[in-house]
Coordinates of C-alpha atoms and ligand atoms in Angstrom, one line a residue:
M1 CA 7.5 92.8 120.7
Q2 CA 9.6 93.3 123.9
K3 CA 13.0 94.8 123.7
I4 CA 15.7 93.3 125.7
P5 CA 18.9 95.3 125.7
F6 CA 22.4 93.7 126.0
S7 CA 23.0 95.6 129.1
K8 CA 21.2 98.1 131.3
V9 CA 22.5 100.3 134.0
S10 CA 20.6 100.2 137.5
C11 CA 20.6 103.7 139.2
N12 CA 17.7 103.3 141.6
G13 CA 19.6 104.0 144.9
N14 CA 21.2 107.0 146.3
E15 CA 22.7 108.3 143.1
L16 CA 20.6 111.3 142.9
K17 CA 20.9 112.1 146.6
Y18 CA 24.7 112.1 146.5
I19 CA 25.0 114.0 143.3
T20 CA 22.8 116.6 144.9
E21 CA 25.1 116.8 147.8
V22 CA 28.0 117.4 145.5
L23 CA 26.2 120.1 143.7
E24 CA 25.1 121.9 146.9
S25 CA 28.7 121.5 148.2
G26 CA 29.9 123.8 145.5
W27 CA 32.9 121.6 144.8
L28 CA 32.4 119.3 141.8
T29 CA 35.9 118.0 141.2
T30 CA 37.8 115.5 143.3
A31 CA 37.2 115.9 147.1
G32 CA 35.4 114.1 149.9
K33 CA 33.1 111.8 147.9
A34 CA 36.2 110.6 145.8
L35 CA 38.1 109.9 149.1
K36 CA 35.2 108.0 150.6
F37 CA 34.7 106.0 147.5
E38 CA 38.4 105.1 147.6
E39 CA 38.2 104.2 151.3
L40 CA 35.0 101.9 150.8
F41 CA 36.6 100.3 147.7
A42 CA 39.9 99.4 149.4
Q43 CA 37.9 98.0 152.3
K44 CA 35.7 95.9 149.9
V45 CA 38.5 94.3 148.0
G46 CA 40.8 94.0 151.0
T47 CA 43.7 96.2 149.8
K48 CA 45.7 98.9 151.5
H49 CA 45.3 101.6 148.8
A50 CA 42.7 102.5 146.2
C51 CA 43.1 105.4 143.9
A52 CA 40.1 106.7 142.0
V53 CA 40.6 107.9 138.4
N54 CA 38.5 108.9 135.5
S55 CA 38.7 105.6 133.6
C56 CA 40.1 102.0 133.9
T57 CA 42.4 103.0 131.0
A58 CA 43.8 105.7 133.0
A59 CA 44.4 103.3 135.8
L60 CA 46.2 100.8 133.5
H61 CA 48.3 103.6 132.2
L62 CA 49.2 104.9 135.7
G63 CA 49.8 101.3 136.8
L64 CA 52.3 100.4 134.1
E65 CA 54.1 103.8 134.6
A66 CA 54.4 103.2 138.4
L67 CA 55.7 99.6 137.6
G68 CA 58.5 101.3 135.7
V69 CA 57.4 100.2 132.1
G70 CA 59.3 102.3 129.5
A71 CA 60.4 102.3 125.9
G72 CA 61.9 99.0 124.8
D73 CA 60.1 97.0 127.5
K74 CA 57.9 94.0 126.6
V75 CA 54.6 93.3 128.3
F76 CA 52.6 90.0 127.9
V77 CA 48.8 90.7 127.2
P78 CA 46.0 88.4 126.2
D79 CA 44.9 88.5 122.5
M80 CA 41.3 88.3 123.6
T81 CA 40.8 91.6 125.3
F82 CA 39.5 95.2 124.8
T83 CA 42.2 97.4 123.1
A84 CA 42.6 99.5 126.3
T85 CA 44.4 96.6 128.0
T86 CA 47.2 96.9 125.2
E87 CA 47.1 100.5 124.1
V88 CA 48.5 101.7 127.4
V89 CA 51.6 99.5 126.8
R90 CA 52.1 101.7 123.6
Y91 CA 51.5 104.9 125.6
L92 CA 54.8 104.2 127.4
G93 CA 56.7 103.2 124.3
A94 CA 56.8 99.5 125.3
D95 CA 55.7 96.6 123.1
P96 CA 52.9 94.1 123.8
V97 CA 53.6 90.3 123.5
F98 CA 50.3 88.6 122.7
L99 CA 49.3 85.3 124.4
D100 CA 46.6 83.0 123.1
V101 CA 43.9 82.1 125.6
E102 CA 42.2 79.0 126.9
Y103 CA 39.1 77.7 125.1
G104 CA 36.0 77.9 127.4
T105 CA 37.2 80.5 129.8
T106 CA 39.0 82.9 127.4
L107 CA 41.5 83.3 130.1
I108 CA 45.4 83.1 130.4
T109 CA 46.3 80.0 132.3
P110 CA 49.5 79.2 134.2
A111 CA 50.4 76.8 131.3
I112 CA 49.9 79.4 128.7
L113 CA 52.0 81.9 130.7
E114 CA 54.8 79.3 131.1
K115 CA 54.8 78.6 127.4
G116 CA 55.0 82.4 126.7
I117 CA 57.9 82.9 129.1
A118 CA 59.8 79.9 127.5
E119 CA 59.4 81.5 124.1
N120 CA 59.9 85.1 125.2
P121 CA 62.3 85.1 128.2
D122 CA 62.9 88.9 127.9
V123 CA 59.4 89.9 128.9
K124 CA 59.3 91.3 132.4
Y125 CA 55.7 92.3 132.7
L126 CA 52.3 90.8 132.4
I127 CA 48.7 92.2 132.2
V128 CA 46.1 89.6 133.2
V129 CA 42.5 90.1 132.1
H130 CA 39.7 88.5 134.3
F131 CA 37.6 87.8 131.3
G132 CA 33.9 88.2 131.7
G133 CA 34.2 88.4 135.5
Q134 CA 35.9 85.1 136.1
A135 CA 39.3 85.4 137.6
A136 CA 42.4 83.9 136.1
E137 CA 44.2 81.4 138.2
M138 CA 46.3 83.9 140.0
V139 CA 46.8 81.6 143.1
N140 CA 46.0 78.1 143.8
S141 CA 46.7 75.4 146.6
D142 CA 49.9 74.1 145.2
N143 CA 51.5 77.6 144.6
T144 CA 51.7 77.2 140.8
G145 CA 49.2 80.1 140.1
I146 CA 50.0 83.0 137.7
A147 CA 51.2 85.1 140.5
D148 CA 53.6 82.3 141.7
I149 CA 55.0 82.0 138.2
C150 CA 55.6 85.7 137.8
K151 CA 57.4 85.8 141.3
K152 CA 59.6 82.9 140.1
Y153 CA 60.6 84.7 136.9
G154 CA 60.8 88.2 138.3
I155 CA 57.8 89.3 136.2
K156 CA 55.7 92.1 137.5
V157 CA 51.9 91.6 137.1
M158 CA 49.0 94.0 136.7
E159 CA 45.5 92.8 136.7
D160 CA 42.9 94.3 134.3
A161 CA 39.8 93.6 136.5
A162 CA 37.5 95.8 134.4
H163 CA 35.0 92.8 134.4
A164 CA 35.7 91.5 137.9
F165 CA 34.2 93.5 140.6
P166 CA 33.4 91.9 142.9
A167 CA 35.2 88.6 142.3
T168 CA 37.4 86.1 144.1
I169 CA 39.9 83.2 143.3
N170 CA 40.5 80.3 145.6
G171 CA 39.6 82.5 148.6
R172 CA 41.5 85.6 147.5
T173 CA 39.6 88.8 146.5
I174 CA 40.5 90.3 143.1
G175 CA 42.1 93.6 143.8
S176 CA 44.3 92.2 146.6
I177 CA 46.6 89.8 144.7
G178 CA 48.8 91.4 142.0
D179 CA 51.1 94.2 142.3
I180 CA 48.4 96.4 140.9
T181 CA 44.7 95.8 140.0
C182 CA 42.6 98.1 137.8
F183 CA 38.8 98.3 137.7
S184 CA 36.3 100.1 135.4
F185 CA 33.3 101.9 136.2
Y186 CA 32.3 102.6 132.6
A187 CA 28.5 102.7 132.0
N188 CA 28.0 99.0 131.3
K189 CA 30.3 97.5 133.9
T190 CA 29.2 95.8 137.1
I191 CA 29.1 99.1 139.0
T192 CA 29.4 102.4 137.3
T193 CA 30.2 106.0 137.8
G194 CA 29.4 107.0 134.1
E195 CA 33.1 107.0 133.4
G196 CA 35.7 106.1 136.0
G197 CA 38.1 103.6 137.3
M198 CA 40.0 102.5 140.4
L199 CA 43.6 101.3 140.9
T200 CA 44.4 99.1 144.1
T201 CA 47.7 98.3 145.5
D202 CA 49.4 97.2 148.7
D203 CA 52.6 98.8 147.6
E204 CA 53.4 102.1 149.3
D205 CA 55.7 103.3 146.5
I206 CA 53.3 102.4 143.7
Y207 CA 50.5 104.2 145.7
K208 CA 52.6 107.3 146.0
R209 CA 53.7 107.4 142.4
V210 CA 50.1 106.8 141.1
K211 CA 48.7 109.6 143.3
V212 CA 51.2 112.1 142.0
M213 CA 50.9 111.0 138.4
R214 CA 47.2 111.1 138.2
L215 CA 47.2 114.8 138.9
H216 CA 49.9 116.4 136.7
G217 CA 52.8 115.1 138.7
I218 CA 52.0 117.6 141.4
N219 CA 53.1 116.6 144.8
R220 CA 50.0 117.8 146.5
D221 CA 46.4 116.5 146.0
V222 CA 44.0 119.2 144.5
W223 CA 41.7 118.7 147.6
D224 CA 44.7 119.1 149.9
R225 CA 45.7 122.3 148.2
F226 CA 42.5 124.0 148.8
T227 CA 41.8 122.8 152.3
S228 CA 45.1 122.7 154.2
D229 CA 46.6 125.7 155.9
K230 CA 49.5 125.9 153.3
P231 CA 48.7 128.3 150.4
S232 CA 47.2 126.5 147.5
W233 CA 49.7 127.9 145.1
E234 CA 52.6 126.3 147.0
Y235 CA 53.2 123.0 145.2
D236 CA 55.9 121.4 143.3
V237 CA 55.8 119.3 140.0
V238 CA 58.0 116.2 140.2
A239 CA 57.2 114.7 136.8
P240 CA 55.1 115.5 133.6
G241 CA 52.0 113.7 135.0
Y242 CA 48.6 113.3 133.6
K243 CA 45.1 114.5 134.3
Y244 CA 43.3 111.4 135.6
N245 CA 41.6 112.3 138.8
M246 CA 38.0 111.3 139.4
P247 CA 35.5 114.2 140.0
D248 CA 33.3 114.0 143.0
L249 CA 30.2 114.1 140.7
N250 CA 31.2 110.6 139.4
A251 CA 32.4 109.4 142.8
A252 CA 28.8 110.2 144.1
I253 CA 27.4 107.8 141.6
G254 CA 30.0 105.3 142.6
L255 CA 29.2 105.6 146.4
A256 CA 25.6 104.8 145.6
Q257 CA 26.5 101.9 143.3
M258 CA 28.7 100.3 146.0
E259 CA 25.7 100.1 148.2
H260 CA 24.1 97.8 145.7
A261 CA 27.1 95.9 144.5
D262 CA 26.3 92.8 146.3
Y263 CA 22.7 92.9 145.2
F264 CA 23.7 93.4 141.6
K265 CA 26.0 90.4 141.9
T266 CA 23.3 88.2 143.3
E267 CA 21.1 89.1 140.3
R268 CA 23.9 88.5 137.7
I269 CA 24.4 85.0 139.4
R270 CA 20.6 84.4 139.1
I271 CA 20.8 85.2 135.3
A272 CA 23.9 83.1 134.7
E273 CA 22.3 80.1 136.5
Y274 CA 19.2 80.6 134.3
Y275 CA 21.3 80.3 131.1
N276 CA 23.4 77.5 132.6
T277 CA 20.3 75.5 133.2
H278 CA 18.2 76.4 130.1
L279 CA 20.9 76.3 127.4
A280 CA 22.7 73.2 128.8
A281 CA 21.1 70.8 126.3
C282 CA 21.9 73.0 123.2
E283 CA 24.7 71.0 121.5
W284 CA 25.3 73.8 119.1
I285 CA 26.4 76.1 121.9
D286 CA 29.7 75.9 123.8
M287 CA 28.8 77.3 127.2
P288 CA 31.2 79.5 129.2
V289 CA 33.3 77.2 131.3
C290 CA 33.2 78.2 134.9
K291 CA 36.2 76.9 136.9
V292 CA 35.4 79.0 140.0
G293 CA 32.3 78.8 142.1
M294 CA 29.1 80.7 140.9
S295 CA 29.5 83.3 143.7
E296 CA 33.2 83.9 143.0
H297 CA 32.4 85.0 139.4
A298 CA 31.4 88.7 138.8
W299 CA 29.3 87.6 135.7
H300 CA 30.0 90.9 133.8
L301 CA 29.4 88.9 130.7
Y302 CA 27.6 85.7 129.7
P303 CA 29.7 84.7 126.6
V304 CA 28.8 81.6 124.6
V305 CA 30.4 80.3 121.3
L306 CA 28.3 78.9 118.5
N307 CA 30.2 75.9 117.5
E308 CA 30.4 73.9 114.2
K309 CA 27.0 72.2 115.1
S310 CA 25.2 75.6 114.8
T311 CA 22.9 75.9 111.8
V312 CA 23.6 79.8 111.5
A313 CA 26.8 81.7 111.4
R314 CA 27.5 84.1 114.4
N315 CA 26.6 87.3 112.4
T316 CA 23.4 85.9 111.1
F317 CA 22.5 84.7 114.5
I318 CA 23.2 88.3 116.0
E319 CA 20.9 89.8 113.2
K320 CA 18.1 87.3 114.0
M321 CA 18.3 88.0 117.7
S322 CA 18.2 91.7 117.0
A323 CA 15.1 91.2 114.8
A324 CA 13.6 89.4 117.8
G325 CA 14.2 92.5 119.9
I326 CA 17.3 91.1 121.7
G327 CA 20.7 93.0 122.1
T328 CA 23.8 90.9 122.0
S329 CA 27.5 91.8 121.7
V330 CA 30.9 90.3 120.9
H331 CA 33.7 89.9 123.2
Y332 CA 36.0 90.3 121.5
K333 CA 37.2 90.5 118.0
P334 CA 40.7 89.4 118.9
L335 CA 43.5 92.1 118.8
H336 CA 45.5 90.1 116.2
R337 CA 42.6 91.0 113.8
M338 CA 42.7 94.8 114.6
T339 CA 44.7 96.7 111.8
Y340 CA 47.0 98.6 114.2
Y341 CA 48.2 95.5 116.0
R342 CA 48.2 93.3 113.1
E343 CA 50.3 95.6 111.0
T344 CA 52.6 96.8 113.8
Y345 CA 53.5 93.3 115.1
D346 CA 52.9 91.3 112.0
L347 CA 50.4 89.1 113.7
K348 CA 48.9 86.1 112.0
P349 CA 45.6 84.2 112.8
S350 CA 47.5 81.0 112.8
D351 CA 49.5 82.2 115.8
F352 CA 46.3 82.4 117.8
P353 CA 44.3 79.3 117.0
V354 CA 42.1 79.4 120.2
A355 CA 41.3 83.0 119.9
E356 CA 40.4 82.4 116.2
K357 CA 38.2 79.5 117.1
I358 CA 36.4 81.6 119.7
W359 CA 36.0 84.5 117.2
Q360 CA 34.4 82.3 114.7
G361 CA 31.3 81.9 117.0
N362 CA 31.4 84.2 120.0
V363 CA 28.3 86.0 121.2
S364 CA 27.6 87.7 124.6
L365 CA 24.0 87.2 125.7
P366 CA 22.1 89.9 127.7
I367 CA 22.9 90.1 131.4
F368 CA 21.9 93.0 133.7
P369 CA 20.5 93.0 137.2
E370 CA 16.9 93.9 136.4
M371 CA 16.5 91.3 133.7
T372 CA 13.4 89.3 134.5
D373 CA 12.9 85.5 134.2
E374 CA 10.4 86.3 131.5
Q375 CA 12.9 88.1 129.5
L376 CA 15.4 85.2 130.0
A377 CA 12.8 82.8 128.8
H378 CA 12.2 84.9 125.7
V379 CA 16.1 84.9 125.0
C380 CA 16.4 81.3 125.5
K381 CA 13.3 80.4 123.3
T382 CA 14.6 82.7 120.6
I383 CA 18.0 81.1 120.6
I384 CA 16.3 77.7 120.2
D385 CA 13.9 78.9 117.5
I386 CA 16.7 80.4 115.5
Q387 CA 18.6 77.1 115.5
A388 CA 15.4 75.2 114.6
G389 CA 15.0 77.4 111.5
K390 CA 11.8 78.9 112.8
L391 CA 13.1 82.5 112.9
Ligands
PLP1 C1 36.0 98.4 129.7 C2 37.3 97.8 129.7 C3 38.5 98.5 129.9 C4 38.5 100.0 129.8 O1 37.7 100.6 130.8 P1 37.4 102.2 130.8 O2 36.9 102.6 132.2 O3 36.4 102.4 129.7 O4 38.7 102.9 130.5 C5 39.7 98.0 130.0 N1 39.8 96.6 129.9 C6 38.7 95.8 129.7 C7 38.9 94.4 129.5 C8 37.4 96.4 129.5 O5 36.4 95.6 129.3

């Protein structure tokens, strides 16, 4: 029986070559490779500045800090996301205000945001998640997108683009729209550095603050301290910062991955198109609704929802898939069901009817660049056989 993992990293390019260069250079932490990675990344997403850090969570934390979020502030977050999106709000002593999402896309829409603002006029920040790799409607042709709404109400917006590299929305590249965008290079994301993240911004002040805070609040980069003519001990501390810089060992992997980013994306589109075609007739599956063009979507995930016509419950379905050698995952168990958020904010399932409906049947199918058509055929046949009671 063939084993098909839920996701699989592709490291068949220059990863080893660039890592070797780092090892031979004798400088393993942040230096030239990280700088080059930042430069290439900023170019790729069309933004002025990119700051490499050691995780997307770090980028989200630094981003909120640079936006000025502090104790007592409130931040809109989607209910359907990874806890990292929301824990960073708590790092700063602020409080999340959870928004339900749209069925089919699992995104926050302009309408959902407008409703949230009407009910919570004191919220001045928003974190948008580009779920699964499809961008939320940040901008549109009649200027009623999420970014426009935020501008109108004086809300600062940070994008959690952990799933969305590379992606676009209505002709704009993700990474170049909101005040701040954060990307993840965790092992299972569309490109990886093992662990790592990137923050992009066009704002000079945000960039300066993030650069200082990612390295202890020191006013000089570590690399600068050891390469410039000024003595390395001569630095000032302007704030109690964090230790979030990206080591060159990780940046080396990132540089090699960047060279294949477009190829990875093409392969992910191929897989998504296969599922779109071969599962379209399954009335027990609600397919992911794609509002953007296939090539605008980063296809980090292929999330489906088993609806009320399904002959098996989600958990049984996952067990049967696993027994057939196929890995799946769930994105996500909504935050209102997590003990900490539920108890701290007194959240009730009835406040999040859409997230609840998704949660009853959500399953993410395998998607990774090296997945073959034969493997895809096996996944689709297995799904159909499970529903027919044959497995
Ligand atoms: C993976 C992920 C993160 C965290 O990324 P790390 O690089 O592991 O810190 C944040 N938000 C979302 C939506 C994610 O999927």
